[in-house]
PDB file of C-alpha atoms in Angstrom:
ATOM      1  CA  ASP A   1       0.130   0.005  -0.095  1.00 73.00           C
ATOM      2  CA  LEU A   2       2.747   2.443   0.956  1.00 80.00           C
ATOM      3  CA  THR A   3       5.576   2.665  -1.376  1.00 85.00           C
ATOM      4  CA  GLY A   4       8.215   5.148  -2.309  1.00 84.00           C
ATOM      5  CA  ASP A   5       6.493   6.724  -5.571  1.00 85.00           C
ATOM      6  CA  SER A   6       3.103   6.936  -3.513  1.00 85.00           C
ATOM      7  CA  LEU A   7       4.881   8.599  -1.005  1.00 85.00           C
ATOM      8  CA  ALA A   8       6.860  10.695  -3.086  1.00 83.00           C
ATOM      9  CA  GLN A   9       3.460  11.821  -5.123  1.00 85.00           C
ATOM     10  CA  ALA A  10       1.557  12.507  -1.577  1.00 82.00           C
ATOM     11  CA  ALA A  11       4.299  14.467  -0.173  1.00 81.00           C
ATOM     12  CA  GLY A  12       5.101  16.274  -3.705  1.00 82.00           C
ATOM     13  CA  GLY A  13       8.891  15.951  -2.358  1.00 78.00           C
ATOM     14  CA  ASP A  14       8.418  18.157   0.783  1.00 86.00           C
ATOM     15  CA  TYR A  15       9.435  16.688   4.007  1.00 87.00           C
ATOM     16  CA  GLU A  16       6.595  18.551   6.296  1.00 90.00           C
ATOM     17  CA  ALA A  17       3.849  17.277   3.863  1.00 89.00           C
ATOM     18  CA  LEU A  18       5.272  13.745   3.919  1.00 89.00           C
ATOM     19  CA  ARG A  19       5.469  13.956   7.398  1.00 91.00           C
ATOM     20  CA  ALA A  20       1.693  15.306   8.056  1.00 91.00           C
ATOM     21  CA  TYR A  21       0.533  12.713   5.271  1.00 90.00           C
ATOM     22  CA  LEU A  22       1.753   9.815   7.602  1.00 91.00           C
ATOM     23  CA  ARG A  23       0.478  11.206  10.660  1.00 93.00           C
ATOM     24  CA  ARG A  24      -2.940  11.414   9.150  1.00 92.00           C
ATOM     25  CA  ARG A  25      -2.501   7.694   7.810  1.00 92.00           C
ATOM     26  CA  GLY A  26      -1.693   6.900  10.938  1.00 92.00           C
ATOM     27  CA  VAL A  27      -4.530   8.273  12.842  1.00 94.00           C
ATOM     28  CA  ALA A  28      -6.847   7.071  10.278  1.00 95.00           C
ATOM     29  CA  ALA A  29      -5.624   3.522  11.274  1.00 94.00           C
ATOM     30  CA  TYR A  30      -5.787   4.164  14.812  1.00 94.00           C
ATOM     31  CA  GLU A  31      -9.239   5.187  14.851  1.00 95.00           C
ATOM     32  CA  ALA A  32     -10.144   2.148  12.477  1.00 95.00           C
ATOM     33  CA  LYS A  33      -8.476  -0.067  15.212  1.00 94.00           C
ATOM     34  CA  VAL A  34     -10.498   1.435  17.697  1.00 94.00           C
ATOM     35  CA  ALA A  35     -13.354   1.259  15.968  1.00 94.00           C
ATOM     36  CA  GLU A  36     -12.778  -2.583  15.594  1.00 92.00           C
ATOM     37  CA  ILE A  37     -12.141  -2.945  19.375  1.00 91.00           C
ATOM     38  CA  GLU A  38     -15.482  -1.112  20.426  1.00 91.00           C
ATOM     39  CA  ALA A  39     -17.336  -3.370  18.108  1.00 90.00           C
ATOM     40  CA  ALA A  40     -16.261  -6.159  20.162  1.00 88.00           C
ATOM     41  CA  GLU A  41     -17.456  -4.750  23.476  1.00 87.00           C
ATOM     42  CA  ALA A  42     -18.020  -0.837  24.507  1.00 89.00           C
ATOM     43  CA  GLY A  43     -15.208   0.619  26.110  1.00 92.00           C
ATOM     44  CA  LEU A  44     -12.465  -2.063  25.644  1.00 91.00           C
ATOM     45  CA  ALA A  45     -10.608   0.247  23.428  1.00 92.00           C
ATOM     46  CA  ALA A  46      -9.885   2.402  26.814  1.00 93.00           C
ATOM     47  CA  LYS A  47      -9.230  -0.372  29.191  1.00 94.00           C
ATOM     48  CA  ALA A  48      -6.993  -2.324  26.810  1.00 93.00           C
ATOM     49  CA  GLY A  49      -4.612   1.008  26.126  1.00 94.00           C
ATOM     50  CA  ARG A  50      -4.736   1.729  29.771  1.00 96.00           C
ATOM     51  CA  PHE A  51      -3.113  -2.059  30.235  1.00 96.00           C
ATOM     52  CA  PHE A  52      -0.979  -1.529  27.322  1.00 96.00           C
ATOM     53  CA  VAL A  53       0.563   1.507  28.694  1.00 97.00           C
ATOM     54  CA  LEU A  54       0.828   0.324  32.354  1.00 97.00           C
ATOM     55  CA  ALA A  55       2.230  -3.034  31.596  1.00 96.00           C
ATOM     56  CA  GLN A  56       4.984  -1.226  28.997  1.00 97.00           C
ATOM     57  CA  THR A  57       5.895   1.326  31.733  1.00 97.00           C
ATOM     58  CA  ASP A  58       6.149  -0.980  34.534  1.00 97.00           C
ATOM     59  CA  SER A  59       8.463  -3.474  32.415  1.00 96.00           C
ATOM     60  CA  LEU A  60      10.537  -0.650  30.762  1.00 97.00           C
ATOM     61  CA  TRP A  61      10.763   1.294  34.053  1.00 97.00           C
ATOM     62  CA  LYS A  62      12.193  -1.944  35.788  1.00 97.00           C
ATOM     63  CA  GLU A  63      14.748  -2.059  33.076  1.00 97.00           C
ATOM     64  CA  HIS A  64      15.659   1.878  32.890  1.00 97.00           C
ATOM     65  CA  LEU A  65      16.626   1.285  37.009  1.00 97.00           C
ATOM     66  CA  MET A  66      18.896  -1.245  36.055  1.00 96.00           C
ATOM     67  CA  ALA A  67      20.503   0.809  33.503  1.00 96.00           C
ATOM     68  CA  ILE A  68      21.017   3.580  35.649  1.00 96.00           C
ATOM     69  CA  LYS A  69      22.389   1.374  38.326  1.00 94.00           C
ATOM     70  CA  PHE A  70      24.958   0.325  35.578  1.00 94.00           C
ATOM     71  CA  LEU A  71      25.429   3.940  34.324  1.00 94.00           C
ATOM     72  CA  GLN A  72      26.250   4.779  37.953  1.00 90.00           C
ATOM     73  CA  GLN A  73      28.987   2.609  38.037  1.00 88.00           C
ATOM     74  CA  ALA A  74      30.201   3.513  34.598  1.00 88.00           C
ATOM     75  CA  VAL A  75      29.927   7.145  35.344  1.00 87.00           C
ATOM     76  CA  SER A  76      32.403   6.691  38.582  1.00 82.00           C
ATOM     77  CA  LEU A  77      35.418   6.012  36.163  1.00 80.00           C
ATOM     78  CA  ARG A  78      35.082   8.983  34.012  1.00 79.00           C
ATOM     79  CA  GLY A  79      36.248  11.313  36.811  1.00 76.00           C
ATOM     80  CA  TYR A  80      39.647   9.563  35.894  1.00 78.00           C
ATOM     81  CA  ALA A  81      39.276  11.091  32.330  1.00 76.00           C
ATOM     82  CA  GLN A  82      39.111  14.671  33.941  1.00 80.00           C
ATOM     83  CA  ARG A  83      35.144  14.677  33.318  1.00 83.00           C
ATOM     84  CA  ASP A  84      32.829  15.785  35.417  1.00 87.00           C
ATOM     85  CA  PRO A  85      31.031  12.363  36.886  1.00 87.00           C
ATOM     86  CA  LEU A  86      27.650  14.222  38.022  1.00 90.00           C
ATOM     87  CA  THR A  87      27.271  16.129  34.541  1.00 90.00           C
ATOM     88  CA  GLU A  88      27.791  12.768  32.706  1.00 90.00           C
ATOM     89  CA  TYR A  89      25.349  11.464  34.866  1.00 93.00           C
ATOM     90  CA  LYS A  90      23.100  13.880  34.384  1.00 94.00           C
ATOM     91  CA  LEU A  91      23.243  13.990  30.401  1.00 94.00           C
ATOM     92  CA  GLU A  92      23.284  10.138  29.828  1.00 95.00           C
ATOM     93  CA  GLY A  93      20.444   9.509  32.611  1.00 96.00           C
ATOM     94  CA  TYR A  94      18.422  11.937  30.656  1.00 97.00           C
ATOM     95  CA  GLN A  95      19.095   9.969  27.239  1.00 97.00           C
ATOM     96  CA  LEU A  96      18.179   6.856  28.983  1.00 97.00           C
ATOM     97  CA  PHE A  97      14.976   8.388  30.138  1.00 98.00           C
ATOM     98  CA  LEU A  98      14.058   9.602  26.690  1.00 98.00           C
ATOM     99  CA  GLU A  99      14.739   6.267  25.219  1.00 97.00           C
ATOM    100  CA  MET A 100      12.662   4.638  27.636  1.00 97.00           C
ATOM    101  CA  CYS A 101       9.617   7.029  27.056  1.00 97.00           C
ATOM    102  CA  ALA A 102      10.341   6.459  23.364  1.00 97.00           C
ATOM    103  CA  GLN A 103      10.325   2.708  23.738  1.00 97.00           C
ATOM    104  CA  ILE A 104       7.117   2.633  25.616  1.00 97.00           C
ATOM    105  CA  ARG A 105       5.269   4.989  22.758  1.00 96.00           C
ATOM    106  CA  ARG A 106       6.603   2.460  20.332  1.00 96.00           C
ATOM    107  CA  ASN A 107       5.723  -0.547  22.360  1.00 96.00           C
ATOM    108  CA  VAL A 108       2.035   0.843  23.138  1.00 95.00           C
ATOM    109  CA  ILE A 109       1.071   1.709  19.602  1.00 93.00           C
ATOM    110  CA  TYR A 110       2.425  -1.807  18.670  1.00 94.00           C
ATOM    111  CA  ASN A 111       0.096  -3.722  20.932  1.00 95.00           C
ATOM    112  CA  VAL A 112      -2.972  -1.661  20.328  1.00 93.00           C
ATOM    113  CA  TYR A 113      -2.473  -2.486  16.553  1.00 92.00           C
ATOM    114  CA  CYS A 114      -2.020  -6.204  17.192  1.00 93.00           C
ATOM    115  CA  PHE A 115      -4.898  -6.427  19.814  1.00 92.00           C
ATOM    116  CA  ALA A 116      -7.332  -8.716  18.384  1.00 89.00           C
ATOM    117  CA  PRO A 117     -10.409  -8.952  20.755  1.00 84.00           C
ATOM    118  CA  GLU A 118     -12.895 -11.628  20.478  1.00 75.00           C
ATOM    119  CA  LYS A 119     -16.893 -10.894  20.891  1.00 61.00           C
ATOM    120  CA  ALA A 120     -18.081 -11.857  24.124  1.00 56.00           C
ATOM    121  CA  ARG A 121     -19.929 -14.964  23.798  1.00 62.00           C
ATOM    122  CA  VAL A 122     -23.560 -14.823  25.983  1.00 62.00           C
ATOM    123  CA  GLY A 123     -24.286 -18.605  27.439  1.00 64.00           C
ATOM    124  CA  PRO A 124     -28.100 -19.629  27.961  1.00 68.00           C
ATOM    125  CA  ASP A 125     -27.990 -17.991  31.133  1.00 69.00           C
ATOM    126  CA  GLY A 126     -27.527 -14.560  29.884  1.00 65.00           C
ATOM    127  CA  ARG A 127     -23.749 -13.947  30.800  1.00 64.00           C
ATOM    128  CA  THR A 128     -20.551 -13.787  29.402  1.00 60.00           C
ATOM    129  CA  GLY A 129     -18.169 -16.354  29.008  1.00 56.00           C
ATOM    130  CA  GLY A 130     -15.581 -14.061  31.656  1.00 53.00           C
ATOM    131  CA  GLU A 131     -19.070 -13.816  33.999  1.00 59.00           C
ATOM    132  CA  ALA A 132     -19.831 -17.463  34.078  1.00 58.00           C
ATOM    133  CA  ALA A 133     -16.366 -18.528  34.775  1.00 56.00           C
ATOM    134  CA  ALA A 134     -16.124 -15.723  37.430  1.00 57.00           C
ATOM    135  CA  ALA A 135     -19.362 -17.122  38.758  1.00 63.00           C
ATOM    136  CA  LYS A 136     -18.323 -20.473  38.809  1.00 67.00           C
ATOM    137  CA  ALA A 137     -15.114 -19.539  40.800  1.00 61.00           C
ATOM    138  CA  ALA A 138     -17.008 -17.812  43.166  1.00 64.00           C
ATOM    139  CA  GLU A 139     -19.307 -20.915  43.825  1.00 71.00           C
ATOM    140  CA  LYS A 140     -16.565 -23.072  43.827  1.00 71.00           C
ATOM    141  CA  ALA A 141     -14.567 -20.941  46.370  1.00 66.00           C
ATOM    142  CA  GLU A 142     -17.903 -20.755  48.280  1.00 68.00           C
ATOM    143  CA  LYS A 143     -18.137 -24.740  48.773  1.00 73.00           C
ATOM    144  CA  ALA A 144     -15.127 -24.871  49.747  1.00 68.00           C
ATOM    145  CA  GLU A 145     -15.246 -22.191  52.418  1.00 66.00           C
ATOM    146  CA  LYS A 146     -18.367 -24.475  53.734  1.00 70.00           C
ATOM    147  CA  LYS A 147     -16.311 -27.517  53.405  1.00 74.00           C
ATOM    148  CA  ALA A 148     -13.559 -25.790  55.691  1.00 67.00           C
ATOM    149  CA  ALA A 149     -16.069 -24.480  58.164  1.00 65.00           C
ATOM    150  CA  ALA A 150     -17.921 -27.956  58.580  1.00 68.00           C
ATOM    151  CA  GLY A 151     -14.400 -29.424  58.796  1.00 64.00           C
ATOM    152  CA  SER A 152     -13.169 -27.190  61.484  1.00 56.00           C
ATOM    153  CA  SER A 153     -16.456 -27.649  63.597  1.00 55.00           C
ATOM    154  CA  ARG A 154     -16.509 -31.333  63.510  1.00 57.00           C
ATOM    155  CA  LYS A 155     -12.928 -31.017  64.849  1.00 55.00           C
ATOM    156  CA  LYS A 156     -14.217 -28.838  67.691  1.00 52.00           C
ATOM    157  CA  SER A 157     -16.807 -31.116  68.744  1.00 52.00           C
ATOM    158  CA  GLY A 158     -14.442 -34.336  68.539  1.00 55.00           C
ATOM    159  CA  ALA A 159     -12.010 -32.331  70.860  1.00 51.00           C
ATOM    160  CA  ALA A 160     -14.770 -31.534  73.355  1.00 51.00           C
ATOM    161  CA  ALA A 161     -16.098 -34.901  73.699  1.00 51.00           C
ATOM    162  CA  ALA A 162     -12.590 -36.350  74.345  1.00 49.00           C
TER     163      ALA A 162
END
């Protein structure tokens, strides 16, 4: 769909026009993906986006902290090269932070475009698959709780009889 010739024709040889064209295409593709996700379940696009941002921020922040720890050790040696370690640490730390932010944006966009939701299946009782599974799990937990409570009351009555 996007070839060098089609991009050159759309931009007319101007860098800013090419940039604006690619931005329009990206926004249109994102809006189409959001519409596809919303067709599966209302509000799912916002939930998925929030999840992707949090997951990427969490994992990349941990990597960033490890990189900062490594940087701290590496910068301490730069004092021998007559360079201010604090200035070096600030500059390189800021670059690492900018790279992390760009990586978060890139990964979130990639995850949104790869996200393929399934429509919720409604069972005979009118509940979706997730709701039915949650109800089953709650029933199972309730039965186990009752069984544990019955077992502990038997132990108490057995200990009282002895």
